[in-house]
Amino acid sequence: MRIETAVVHAGEEPGQFDGALVLPVFQSSTYLYAGQETYESLRYIRLNNTPNHQALHRKLAALEGGESALVAASGMAAISATLLSLLESGDHLLAQDCLYGATRALVTQDLARYGIDCDLVDTNDPDSWQRRLRPNTRVFLVESISNPLVRIGDLRGVAAFCRQHGLVSVIDNTFATPVNFRPLEHGFDLVVHSCTKYLNGHSDIVAGAVIGSAERVAAVNRRLLHLGGALDPHACFLLQRGIRTLVLRVRHQNHSALEIARFLERHPEVDRVYYPGLDAGDSHPEGRALFQGFGGMLSFELHGGLPRTQAFLQRLRIPVEAPSLGGPETLVTRPATTSHSGWSREERQALGIRDHLVRMSVGIEATEDLLEDIERSLRETSD
Ligand SMILES: *Cc1c(COP(=O)(O)O)cnc(C)c1O
């Protein structure tokens, strides 16, 4: 099945329950005992095995081309259970320097409390991976598109490095989605998602997922069901519904974000634009070549610094100023005040995240309406 068909049909068994075309919400915490002999095979919401979980697992596995999938209560539940299934006290991991804020805090602060060390490295600089590699290194964690400077690293290089050194490669594919990039096809071991973003796509639930081999996903599940990060069946239902339109949404967002990035790049009031779909930029050329589209996330800096940027954001009529991403509505935010406010100013500056940087999550509105709105706001705030 091609991905356009898989989002609709994969994992679905229409009519299985009283002829209902759409799988209903199974709002039952427990199920009749049916002679099971293992804990994991008992039917109970926390064990992630209601009909809503099972259908979603089949669909997610199909989308990422994995053997098996597991949903979790949030992206962070998926990421933390994954890392805790792979690492133990005394182990070391490598992680991308420019990670999602909560993930970065998890690997540098929380895991440290359990005796797990982390080194942050540049995914465009293989020499730095080699320098940081230790005999006890077990995992390399990266993101397919970094946040907020939307850079694509040497992803094929990361997967190959992990194979060569016996590390488990884990990639957060939230920004790219399987519509634009399928990491398992390029040698990664495990894919994680914040399904809160593009997979659900409607800004109305929080959810996460892990996809990979049956063996690795089962190991994550064993951690997750003790940590308790199960996804509620109603959220499963909404996520399954959201995924059905994933391809339509993401392709529109790819197109719209590229148009907006090109417009901004040409505009004299705009200082810098970050979007991996533009020819220029500091993405890795081979990494970039693995993508079918570059997603709906872009960042930019206006001339005139912070006061002008704040005025520009206030004058926008369509984009809403809010953190998060991947929904139907266009969102704008300054990472220095939201997604990256937990970092020190020095840490942000070291990675090129300036205070007036604007991050935009392009929604599914008409591209022309967004362009007109941005153009007007730039005009009204220029002096
Ligand atoms: C939002 C996000 C997360 C965390 O997901 P939650 O669903 O909020 O727990 C992790 N990684 C990336 C890239 C994200 O955008």
mmCIF file of C-alpha atoms and ligand atoms in Angstrom:
data_model
loop_
_atom_site.group_PDB
_atom_site.id
_atom_site.type_symbol
_atom_site.label_atom_id
_atom_site.label_comp_id
_atom_site.label_asym_id
_atom_site.label_seq_id
_atom_site.Cartn_x
_atom_site.Cartn_y
_atom_site.Cartn_z
ATOM 1 C CA MET A 1 0.000 0.000 0.000
ATOM 2 C CA ARG A 2 1.187 3.477 -0.816
ATOM 3 C CA ILE A 3 1.116 5.886 2.101
ATOM 4 C CA GLU A 4 -1.971 7.735 0.744
ATOM 5 C CA THR A 5 -3.902 4.451 0.983
ATOM 6 C CA ALA A 6 -2.253 3.262 4.184
ATOM 7 C CA VAL A 7 -3.342 6.302 6.212
ATOM 8 C CA VAL A 8 -6.948 5.414 5.402
ATOM 9 C CA HIS A 9 -6.956 1.613 5.340
ATOM 10 C CA ALA A 10 -3.931 0.176 7.172
ATOM 11 C CA GLY A 11 -4.841 -1.512 10.430
ATOM 12 C CA GLU A 12 -8.567 -1.066 9.928
ATOM 13 C CA GLU A 13 -11.037 -3.938 9.949
ATOM 14 C CA PRO A 14 -14.345 -2.321 8.952
ATOM 15 C CA GLY A 15 -17.504 -4.015 10.220
ATOM 16 C CA GLN A 16 -15.697 -6.083 12.848
ATOM 17 C CA PHE A 17 -17.824 -4.652 15.659
ATOM 18 C CA ASP A 18 -21.552 -4.865 14.882
ATOM 19 C CA GLY A 19 -21.029 -3.671 11.338
ATOM 20 C CA ALA A 20 -19.645 -0.262 12.351
ATOM 21 C CA LEU A 21 -17.472 1.127 9.583
ATOM 22 C CA VAL A 22 -15.428 3.204 12.031
ATOM 23 C CA LEU A 23 -13.917 1.563 15.092
ATOM 24 C CA PRO A 24 -15.820 2.884 18.133
ATOM 25 C CA VAL A 25 -14.158 4.022 21.360
ATOM 26 C CA PHE A 26 -13.747 1.066 23.731
ATOM 27 C CA GLN A 27 -14.327 2.920 26.966
ATOM 28 C CA SER A 28 -13.681 -0.103 29.178
ATOM 29 C CA SER A 29 -10.677 -0.240 31.470
ATOM 30 C CA THR A 30 -10.677 -4.020 31.749
ATOM 31 C CA TYR A 31 -11.759 -7.086 29.756
ATOM 32 C CA LEU A 32 -12.914 -10.626 30.564
ATOM 33 C CA TYR A 33 -10.154 -13.029 31.503
ATOM 34 C CA ALA A 34 -9.660 -15.413 28.601
ATOM 35 C CA GLY A 35 -7.057 -17.846 29.903
ATOM 36 C CA GLN A 36 -4.015 -15.565 29.338
ATOM 37 C CA GLU A 37 -0.794 -16.710 30.961
ATOM 38 C CA THR A 38 1.366 -13.570 30.687
ATOM 39 C CA TYR A 39 0.881 -10.184 32.300
ATOM 40 C CA GLU A 40 1.196 -8.311 29.005
ATOM 41 C CA SER A 41 -1.549 -10.333 27.361
ATOM 42 C CA LEU A 42 -4.186 -9.472 29.992
ATOM 43 C CA ARG A 43 -6.596 -6.910 28.553
ATOM 44 C CA TYR A 44 -6.399 -3.627 30.441
ATOM 45 C CA ILE A 45 -5.998 -0.030 29.240
ATOM 46 C CA ARG A 46 -2.624 0.514 30.887
ATOM 47 C CA LEU A 47 -1.266 -2.494 29.001
ATOM 48 C CA ASN A 48 -1.940 -0.658 25.719
ATOM 49 C CA ASN A 49 -4.003 -3.457 24.204
ATOM 50 C CA THR A 50 -7.627 -2.382 23.819
ATOM 51 C CA PRO A 51 -9.037 -2.637 20.269
ATOM 52 C CA ASN A 52 -8.345 1.117 19.887
ATOM 53 C CA HIS A 53 -4.658 0.628 20.725
ATOM 54 C CA GLN A 54 -4.304 -2.420 18.515
ATOM 55 C CA ALA A 55 -5.788 -0.764 15.426
ATOM 56 C CA LEU A 56 -3.575 2.261 15.912
ATOM 57 C CA HIS A 57 -0.480 0.128 16.377
ATOM 58 C CA ARG A 58 -1.117 -1.609 13.052
ATOM 59 C CA LYS A 59 -1.659 1.696 11.258
ATOM 60 C CA LEU A 60 1.448 3.380 12.694
ATOM 61 C CA ALA A 61 3.626 0.371 11.886
ATOM 62 C CA ALA A 62 2.398 0.464 8.283
ATOM 63 C CA LEU A 63 3.073 4.200 7.911
ATOM 64 C CA GLU A 64 6.668 4.022 9.106
ATOM 65 C CA GLY A 65 7.330 0.630 7.511
ATOM 66 C CA GLY A 66 8.045 -1.007 10.887
ATOM 67 C CA GLU A 67 7.239 -4.453 12.175
ATOM 68 C CA SER A 68 5.514 -3.142 15.273
ATOM 69 C CA ALA A 69 4.310 0.078 16.910
ATOM 70 C CA LEU A 70 3.259 1.301 20.328
ATOM 71 C CA VAL A 71 1.314 4.410 21.304
ATOM 72 C CA ALA A 72 1.976 6.314 24.516
ATOM 73 C CA ALA A 73 0.355 9.025 26.614
ATOM 74 C CA SER A 74 2.587 11.735 25.082
ATOM 75 C CA GLY A 75 5.619 12.162 22.922
ATOM 76 C CA MET A 76 7.707 12.439 26.077
ATOM 77 C CA ALA A 77 6.204 9.192 27.441
ATOM 78 C CA ALA A 78 7.269 7.478 24.211
ATOM 79 C CA ILE A 79 10.769 8.987 24.273
ATOM 80 C CA SER A 80 11.427 8.365 27.971
ATOM 81 C CA ALA A 81 10.137 4.758 27.877
ATOM 82 C CA THR A 82 12.232 4.122 24.755
ATOM 83 C CA LEU A 83 15.445 5.432 26.314
ATOM 84 C CA LEU A 84 14.800 3.636 29.598
ATOM 85 C CA SER A 85 14.283 0.368 27.714
ATOM 86 C CA LEU A 86 17.691 0.743 26.040
ATOM 87 C CA LEU A 87 19.864 2.234 28.775
ATOM 88 C CA GLU A 88 20.839 1.294 32.277
ATOM 89 C CA SER A 89 23.005 2.749 34.976
ATOM 90 C CA GLY A 90 26.608 3.070 33.745
ATOM 91 C CA ASP A 91 25.610 3.476 30.089
ATOM 92 C CA HIS A 92 26.291 6.455 27.865
ATOM 93 C CA LEU A 93 24.377 7.933 24.965
ATOM 94 C CA LEU A 94 25.044 10.403 22.189
ATOM 95 C CA ALA A 95 22.317 12.908 21.378
ATOM 96 C CA GLN A 96 21.889 15.725 18.910
ATOM 97 C CA ASP A 97 22.819 19.126 20.369
ATOM 98 C CA CYS A 98 19.712 20.942 19.173
ATOM 99 C CA LEU A 99 17.007 18.648 20.616
ATOM 100 C CA TYR A 100 13.405 19.385 21.564
ATOM 101 C CA GLY A 101 13.593 21.155 24.956
ATOM 102 C CA ALA A 102 12.025 18.462 27.155
ATOM 103 C CA THR A 103 14.018 15.711 25.425
ATOM 104 C CA ARG A 104 17.217 17.635 25.994
ATOM 105 C CA ALA A 105 16.390 18.031 29.689
ATOM 106 C CA LEU A 106 15.541 14.321 29.902
ATOM 107 C CA VAL A 107 18.869 13.153 28.452
ATOM 108 C CA THR A 108 21.076 15.707 30.189
ATOM 109 C CA GLN A 109 19.345 15.975 33.593
ATOM 110 C CA ASP A 110 16.873 13.176 34.376
ATOM 111 C CA LEU A 111 18.905 10.297 32.969
ATOM 112 C CA ALA A 112 21.989 11.606 34.774
ATOM 113 C CA ARG A 113 20.177 10.936 38.071
ATOM 114 C CA TYR A 114 20.103 7.247 37.146
ATOM 115 C CA GLY A 115 23.795 7.107 36.249
ATOM 116 C CA ILE A 116 23.313 7.464 32.493
ATOM 117 C CA ASP A 117 25.690 9.945 30.846
ATOM 118 C CA CYS A 118 24.997 11.918 27.719
ATOM 119 C CA ASP A 119 27.142 13.839 25.243
ATOM 120 C CA LEU A 120 25.516 16.300 22.870
ATOM 121 C CA VAL A 121 26.965 16.294 19.339
ATOM 122 C CA ASP A 122 26.486 18.054 16.015
ATOM 123 C CA THR A 123 24.681 15.736 13.560
ATOM 124 C CA ASN A 124 26.582 17.374 10.711
ATOM 125 C CA ASP A 125 29.987 16.586 12.199
ATOM 126 C CA PRO A 126 30.865 12.834 12.226
ATOM 127 C CA ASP A 127 34.257 13.569 13.795
ATOM 128 C CA SER A 128 32.469 14.823 16.913
ATOM 129 C CA TRP A 129 30.559 11.506 17.182
ATOM 130 C CA GLN A 130 33.786 9.553 16.977
ATOM 131 C CA ARG A 131 35.458 11.767 19.593
ATOM 132 C CA ARG A 132 32.572 11.285 22.058
ATOM 133 C CA LEU A 133 32.131 7.567 21.515
ATOM 134 C CA ARG A 134 32.881 5.504 24.639
ATOM 135 C CA PRO A 135 33.057 1.757 25.237
ATOM 136 C CA ASN A 136 29.741 2.042 27.149
ATOM 137 C CA THR A 137 27.904 4.101 24.493
ATOM 138 C CA ARG A 138 24.627 2.340 23.666
ATOM 139 C CA VAL A 139 22.305 4.800 21.927
ATOM 140 C CA PHE A 140 22.417 7.706 19.475
ATOM 141 C CA LEU A 141 19.326 9.935 19.591
ATOM 142 C CA VAL A 142 18.622 12.452 16.814
ATOM 143 C CA GLU A 143 15.726 14.380 15.281
ATOM 144 C CA SER A 144 14.974 14.188 11.566
ATOM 145 C CA ILE A 145 14.532 17.983 11.393
ATOM 146 C CA SER A 146 15.921 20.056 14.249
ATOM 147 C CA ASN A 147 13.933 22.580 16.249
ATOM 148 C CA PRO A 148 13.769 25.557 15.777
ATOM 149 C CA LEU A 149 16.366 26.045 13.027
ATOM 150 C CA VAL A 150 14.878 23.196 10.962
ATOM 151 C CA ARG A 151 18.194 21.700 9.980
ATOM 152 C CA ILE A 152 18.597 18.196 8.567
ATOM 153 C CA GLY A 153 21.751 16.411 9.699
ATOM 154 C CA ASP A 154 23.796 13.620 8.150
ATOM 155 C CA LEU A 155 21.077 11.072 8.918
ATOM 156 C CA ARG A 156 22.381 8.254 6.758
ATOM 157 C CA GLY A 157 25.769 8.810 8.387
ATOM 158 C CA VAL A 158 24.225 8.524 11.867
ATOM 159 C CA ALA A 159 22.502 5.219 11.014
ATOM 160 C CA ALA A 160 25.718 3.819 9.503
ATOM 161 C CA PHE A 161 27.817 4.963 12.485
ATOM 162 C CA CYS A 162 25.395 3.197 14.827
ATOM 163 C CA ARG A 163 25.553 -0.053 12.864
ATOM 164 C CA GLN A 164 29.343 0.109 12.766
ATOM 165 C CA HIS A 165 29.627 0.622 16.542
ATOM 166 C CA GLY A 166 26.722 -1.510 17.747
ATOM 167 C CA LEU A 167 24.614 1.443 18.958
ATOM 168 C CA VAL A 168 20.845 1.603 18.764
ATOM 169 C CA SER A 169 19.801 4.526 16.547
ATOM 170 C CA VAL A 170 16.678 6.366 17.688
ATOM 171 C CA ILE A 171 15.159 9.179 15.654
ATOM 172 C CA ASP A 172 12.387 11.600 16.549
ATOM 173 C CA ASN A 173 10.471 11.945 13.274
ATOM 174 C CA THR A 174 7.832 14.391 14.549
ATOM 175 C CA PHE A 175 8.726 17.327 12.283
ATOM 176 C CA ALA A 176 9.165 15.271 9.100
ATOM 177 C CA THR A 177 6.308 12.734 9.453
ATOM 178 C CA PRO A 178 6.422 9.471 7.457
ATOM 179 C CA VAL A 179 4.968 11.402 4.509
ATOM 180 C CA ASN A 180 8.299 13.172 4.036
ATOM 181 C CA PHE A 181 10.829 10.762 5.501
ATOM 182 C CA ARG A 182 10.754 7.140 6.682
ATOM 183 C CA PRO A 183 13.847 6.579 8.839
ATOM 184 C CA LEU A 184 13.488 2.783 9.176
ATOM 185 C CA GLU A 185 14.020 2.500 5.403
ATOM 186 C CA HIS A 186 17.337 4.300 5.856
ATOM 187 C CA GLY A 187 18.760 2.133 8.602
ATOM 188 C CA PHE A 188 17.390 3.604 11.843
ATOM 189 C CA ASP A 189 16.352 1.145 14.558
ATOM 190 C CA LEU A 190 13.544 3.015 16.304
ATOM 191 C CA VAL A 191 11.331 5.931 15.324
ATOM 192 C CA VAL A 192 9.572 8.029 17.964
ATOM 193 C CA HIS A 193 6.862 10.634 17.461
ATOM 194 C CA SER A 194 4.997 13.286 19.305
ATOM 195 C CA CYS A 195 1.634 12.373 17.723
ATOM 196 C CA THR A 196 0.346 15.546 19.389
ATOM 197 C CA LYS A 197 1.685 17.323 16.315
ATOM 198 C CA TYR A 198 1.279 16.255 12.688
ATOM 199 C CA LEU A 199 0.030 12.688 13.117
ATOM 200 C CA ASN A 200 -3.070 13.825 14.987
ATOM 201 C CA GLY A 201 -2.923 17.184 13.266
ATOM 202 C CA HIS A 202 -5.807 18.943 15.008
ATOM 203 C CA SER A 203 -4.232 20.535 18.134
ATOM 204 C CA ASP A 204 -6.631 18.655 20.415
ATOM 205 C CA ILE A 205 -4.821 15.689 22.032
ATOM 206 C CA VAL A 206 -1.432 14.750 23.438
ATOM 207 C CA ALA A 207 0.010 11.397 22.334
ATOM 208 C CA GLY A 208 3.235 9.655 21.375
ATOM 209 C CA ALA A 209 4.408 6.591 19.461
ATOM 210 C CA VAL A 210 7.384 4.273 18.984
ATOM 211 C CA ILE A 211 7.878 2.167 15.845
ATOM 212 C CA GLY A 212 10.480 -0.493 15.028
ATOM 213 C CA SER A 213 11.156 -4.214 15.254
ATOM 214 C CA ALA A 214 8.676 -6.317 17.263
ATOM 215 C CA GLU A 215 11.412 -7.186 19.741
ATOM 216 C CA ARG A 216 12.486 -3.612 20.439
ATOM 217 C CA VAL A 217 8.925 -2.300 20.618
ATOM 218 C CA ALA A 218 7.965 -5.076 23.060
ATOM 219 C CA ALA A 219 10.905 -4.034 25.258
ATOM 220 C CA VAL A 220 9.672 -0.413 25.224
ATOM 221 C CA ASN A 221 6.171 -1.619 26.101
ATOM 222 C CA ARG A 222 7.467 -3.516 29.127
ATOM 223 C CA ARG A 223 8.958 -0.235 30.443
ATOM 224 C CA LEU A 224 5.953 1.846 29.480
ATOM 225 C CA LEU A 225 3.412 -0.327 31.234
ATOM 226 C CA HIS A 226 5.337 0.028 34.485
ATOM 227 C CA LEU A 227 5.838 3.752 34.046
ATOM 228 C CA GLY A 228 2.127 4.040 33.339
ATOM 229 C CA GLY A 229 2.175 6.190 30.222
ATOM 230 C CA ALA A 230 -0.738 4.513 28.422
ATOM 231 C CA LEU A 231 -2.790 6.438 25.882
ATOM 232 C CA ASP A 232 -6.474 6.823 26.725
ATOM 233 C CA PRO A 233 -8.798 4.991 24.247
ATOM 234 C CA HIS A 234 -10.629 8.197 23.352
ATOM 235 C CA ALA A 235 -7.324 9.832 22.429
ATOM 236 C CA CYS A 236 -6.537 6.671 20.403
ATOM 237 C CA PHE A 237 -9.785 7.171 18.515
ATOM 238 C CA LEU A 238 -9.008 10.829 17.773
ATOM 239 C CA LEU A 239 -5.460 10.011 16.715
ATOM 240 C CA GLN A 240 -6.666 7.288 14.359
ATOM 241 C CA ARG A 241 -9.124 9.751 12.831
ATOM 242 C CA GLY A 242 -6.483 12.462 12.521
ATOM 243 C CA ILE A 243 -4.014 10.161 10.763
ATOM 244 C CA ARG A 244 -6.508 9.513 7.955
ATOM 245 C CA THR A 245 -5.872 13.008 6.566
ATOM 246 C CA LEU A 246 -2.128 13.107 7.317
ATOM 247 C CA VAL A 247 -0.958 12.946 3.719
ATOM 248 C CA LEU A 248 -3.364 15.645 2.506
ATOM 249 C CA ARG A 249 -2.401 17.943 5.335
ATOM 250 C CA VAL A 250 1.346 17.451 5.163
ATOM 251 C CA ARG A 251 1.573 17.800 1.381
ATOM 252 C CA HIS A 252 -0.341 21.065 1.595
ATOM 253 C CA GLN A 253 1.897 22.212 4.442
ATOM 254 C CA ASN A 254 5.049 21.265 2.487
ATOM 255 C CA HIS A 255 3.871 23.384 -0.412
ATOM 256 C CA SER A 256 2.687 26.323 1.673
ATOM 257 C CA ALA A 257 5.807 26.467 3.860
ATOM 258 C CA LEU A 258 8.032 26.442 0.768
ATOM 259 C CA GLU A 259 6.059 29.309 -0.788
ATOM 260 C CA ILE A 260 6.238 31.306 2.440
ATOM 261 C CA ALA A 261 9.970 30.604 2.868
ATOM 262 C CA ARG A 262 10.627 31.797 -0.698
ATOM 263 C CA PHE A 263 8.542 34.908 -0.153
ATOM 264 C CA LEU A 264 10.379 35.742 3.064
ATOM 265 C CA GLU A 265 13.759 35.078 1.469
ATOM 266 C CA ARG A 266 13.050 37.690 -1.221
ATOM 267 C CA HIS A 267 11.569 40.269 1.149
ATOM 268 C CA PRO A 268 13.920 43.180 1.978
ATOM 269 C CA GLU A 269 12.623 43.421 5.577
ATOM 270 C CA VAL A 270 13.633 39.828 6.310
ATOM 271 C CA ASP A 271 17.160 39.167 7.511
ATOM 272 C CA ARG A 272 17.316 35.338 7.507
ATOM 273 C CA VAL A 273 15.079 32.418 6.666
ATOM 274 C CA TYR A 274 15.563 28.835 7.819
ATOM 275 C CA TYR A 275 13.782 26.156 5.796
ATOM 276 C CA PRO A 276 15.396 22.940 4.544
ATOM 277 C CA GLY A 277 13.424 23.165 1.282
ATOM 278 C CA LEU A 278 15.325 26.307 0.231
ATOM 279 C CA ASP A 279 18.453 25.638 -1.792
ATOM 280 C CA ALA A 280 20.690 27.465 0.624
ATOM 281 C CA GLY A 281 21.028 26.564 4.276
ATOM 282 C CA ASP A 282 23.208 24.417 6.424
ATOM 283 C CA SER A 283 21.355 21.127 6.078
ATOM 284 C CA HIS A 284 23.444 18.129 5.090
ATOM 285 C CA PRO A 285 23.047 17.605 1.305
ATOM 286 C CA GLU A 286 22.809 13.804 1.552
ATOM 287 C CA GLY A 287 20.472 13.999 4.524
ATOM 288 C CA ARG A 288 18.270 16.402 2.594
ATOM 289 C CA ALA A 289 18.189 14.082 -0.414
ATOM 290 C CA LEU A 290 16.367 11.440 1.658
ATOM 291 C CA PHE A 291 13.294 13.676 2.054
ATOM 292 C CA GLN A 292 10.214 13.781 -0.144
ATOM 293 C CA GLY A 293 9.159 17.174 1.207
ATOM 294 C CA PHE A 294 10.401 19.482 3.936
ATOM 295 C CA GLY A 295 7.401 19.919 6.153
ATOM 296 C CA GLY A 296 5.457 22.842 7.526
ATOM 297 C CA MET A 297 8.027 24.290 9.951
ATOM 298 C CA LEU A 298 10.156 27.327 9.156
ATOM 299 C CA SER A 299 11.944 30.043 11.101
ATOM 300 C CA PHE A 300 13.042 33.563 10.284
ATOM 301 C CA GLU A 301 14.525 36.777 11.635
ATOM 302 C CA LEU A 302 13.350 40.256 10.685
ATOM 303 C CA HIS A 303 15.479 43.364 10.427
ATOM 304 C CA GLY A 304 14.817 45.646 13.375
ATOM 305 C CA GLY A 305 15.341 43.095 16.137
ATOM 306 C CA LEU A 306 12.967 42.344 18.967
ATOM 307 C CA PRO A 307 10.660 45.417 19.063
ATOM 308 C CA ARG A 308 9.903 45.139 15.374
ATOM 309 C CA THR A 309 9.410 41.384 15.619
ATOM 310 C CA GLN A 310 6.917 41.773 18.467
ATOM 311 C CA ALA A 311 4.999 44.402 16.502
ATOM 312 C CA PHE A 312 4.977 42.113 13.462
ATOM 313 C CA LEU A 313 3.601 39.184 15.469
ATOM 314 C CA GLN A 314 0.886 41.355 17.011
ATOM 315 C CA ARG A 315 -0.292 42.581 13.633
ATOM 316 C CA LEU A 316 -0.723 39.147 12.097
ATOM 317 C CA ARG A 317 -4.412 38.293 11.740
ATOM 318 C CA ILE A 318 -4.391 34.644 10.697
ATOM 319 C CA PRO A 319 -1.414 33.010 12.486
ATOM 320 C CA VAL A 320 -2.023 32.530 16.180
ATOM 321 C CA GLU A 321 0.797 33.173 18.654
ATOM 322 C CA ALA A 322 1.188 29.905 20.561
ATOM 323 C CA PRO A 323 3.745 27.175 21.137
ATOM 324 C CA SER A 324 3.360 23.683 19.620
ATOM 325 C CA LEU A 325 2.980 22.812 15.960
ATOM 326 C CA GLY A 326 1.479 20.531 13.359
ATOM 327 C CA GLY A 327 -2.146 21.635 13.659
ATOM 328 C CA PRO A 328 -4.577 22.960 11.042
ATOM 329 C CA GLU A 329 -4.040 26.581 12.122
ATOM 330 C CA THR A 330 -0.799 28.456 11.467
ATOM 331 C CA LEU A 331 1.060 29.121 14.720
ATOM 332 C CA VAL A 332 3.917 31.528 15.364
ATOM 333 C CA THR A 333 6.148 31.702 18.387
ATOM 334 C CA ARG A 334 9.471 33.056 19.544
ATOM 335 C CA PRO A 335 11.390 29.965 20.711
ATOM 336 C CA ALA A 336 13.360 32.090 23.199
ATOM 337 C CA THR A 337 10.104 32.627 25.126
ATOM 338 C CA THR A 338 8.450 29.228 24.613
ATOM 339 C CA SER A 339 10.017 26.014 23.300
ATOM 340 C CA HIS A 340 13.550 27.019 24.287
ATOM 341 C CA SER A 341 12.841 29.208 27.318
ATOM 342 C CA GLY A 342 14.209 26.461 29.574
ATOM 343 C CA TRP A 343 17.675 26.944 28.048
ATOM 344 C CA SER A 344 20.046 29.641 29.186
ATOM 345 C CA ARG A 345 20.560 32.564 26.832
ATOM 346 C CA GLU A 346 24.154 31.378 26.278
ATOM 347 C CA GLU A 347 22.971 27.887 25.312
ATOM 348 C CA ARG A 348 20.508 29.357 22.823
ATOM 349 C CA GLN A 349 23.066 31.749 21.374
ATOM 350 C CA ALA A 350 25.608 28.960 20.986
ATOM 351 C CA LEU A 351 23.182 27.151 18.699
ATOM 352 C CA GLY A 352 22.163 30.309 16.822
ATOM 353 C CA ILE A 353 18.731 30.765 18.437
ATOM 354 C CA ARG A 354 18.414 34.544 18.736
ATOM 355 C CA ASP A 355 15.812 36.267 20.906
ATOM 356 C CA HIS A 356 13.945 37.659 17.906
ATOM 357 C CA LEU A 357 13.874 34.382 15.960
ATOM 358 C CA VAL A 358 10.303 33.545 14.908
ATOM 359 C CA ARG A 359 9.228 29.940 14.364
ATOM 360 C CA MET A 360 6.197 29.293 12.211
ATOM 361 C CA SER A 361 4.130 26.104 12.012
ATOM 362 C CA VAL A 362 2.286 26.512 8.736
ATOM 363 C CA GLY A 363 -1.287 25.244 8.891
ATOM 364 C CA ILE A 364 -3.694 24.209 6.158
ATOM 365 C CA GLU A 365 -5.143 27.634 5.351
ATOM 366 C CA ALA A 366 -4.934 29.091 1.818
ATOM 367 C CA THR A 367 -1.296 29.905 1.098
ATOM 368 C CA GLU A 368 -2.324 33.213 -0.528
ATOM 369 C CA ASP A 369 -4.168 34.335 2.612
ATOM 370 C CA LEU A 370 -1.100 33.630 4.724
ATOM 371 C CA LEU A 371 1.218 35.408 2.283
ATOM 372 C CA GLU A 372 -1.054 38.453 2.138
ATOM 373 C CA ASP A 373 -1.293 38.580 5.913
ATOM 374 C CA ILE A 374 2.488 38.317 6.382
ATOM 375 C CA GLU A 375 3.111 40.882 3.656
ATOM 376 C CA ARG A 376 0.653 43.346 5.239
ATOM 377 C CA SER A 377 2.085 42.925 8.715
ATOM 378 C CA LEU A 378 5.637 43.477 7.402
ATOM 379 C CA ARG A 379 4.498 46.602 5.555
ATOM 380 C CA GLU A 380 2.623 48.036 8.543
ATOM 381 C CA THR A 381 5.582 47.584 10.855
ATOM 382 C CA SER A 382 8.372 48.886 8.597
ATOM 383 C CA ASP A 383 9.637 52.409 9.149
HETATM 384 C C1 LIG B 1 6.302 18.154 20.959
HETATM 385 C C2 LIG B 1 7.518 17.365 20.710
HETATM 386 C C3 LIG B 1 7.930 16.370 21.605
HETATM 387 C C4 LIG B 1 7.193 16.088 22.896
HETATM 388 O O1 LIG B 1 5.924 15.591 22.636
HETATM 389 P P1 LIG B 1 4.685 15.710 23.658
HETATM 390 O O2 LIG B 1 3.582 15.046 22.892
HETATM 391 O O3 LIG B 1 4.452 17.164 23.927
HETATM 392 O O4 LIG B 1 5.070 14.970 24.890
HETATM 393 C C5 LIG B 1 9.060 15.653 21.284
HETATM 394 N N1 LIG B 1 9.759 15.885 20.167
HETATM 395 C C6 LIG B 1 9.400 16.843 19.290
HETATM 396 C C7 LIG B 1 10.222 17.050 18.069
HETATM 397 C C8 LIG B 1 8.271 17.610 19.525
HETATM 398 O O5 LIG B 1 7.930 18.563 18.658
#
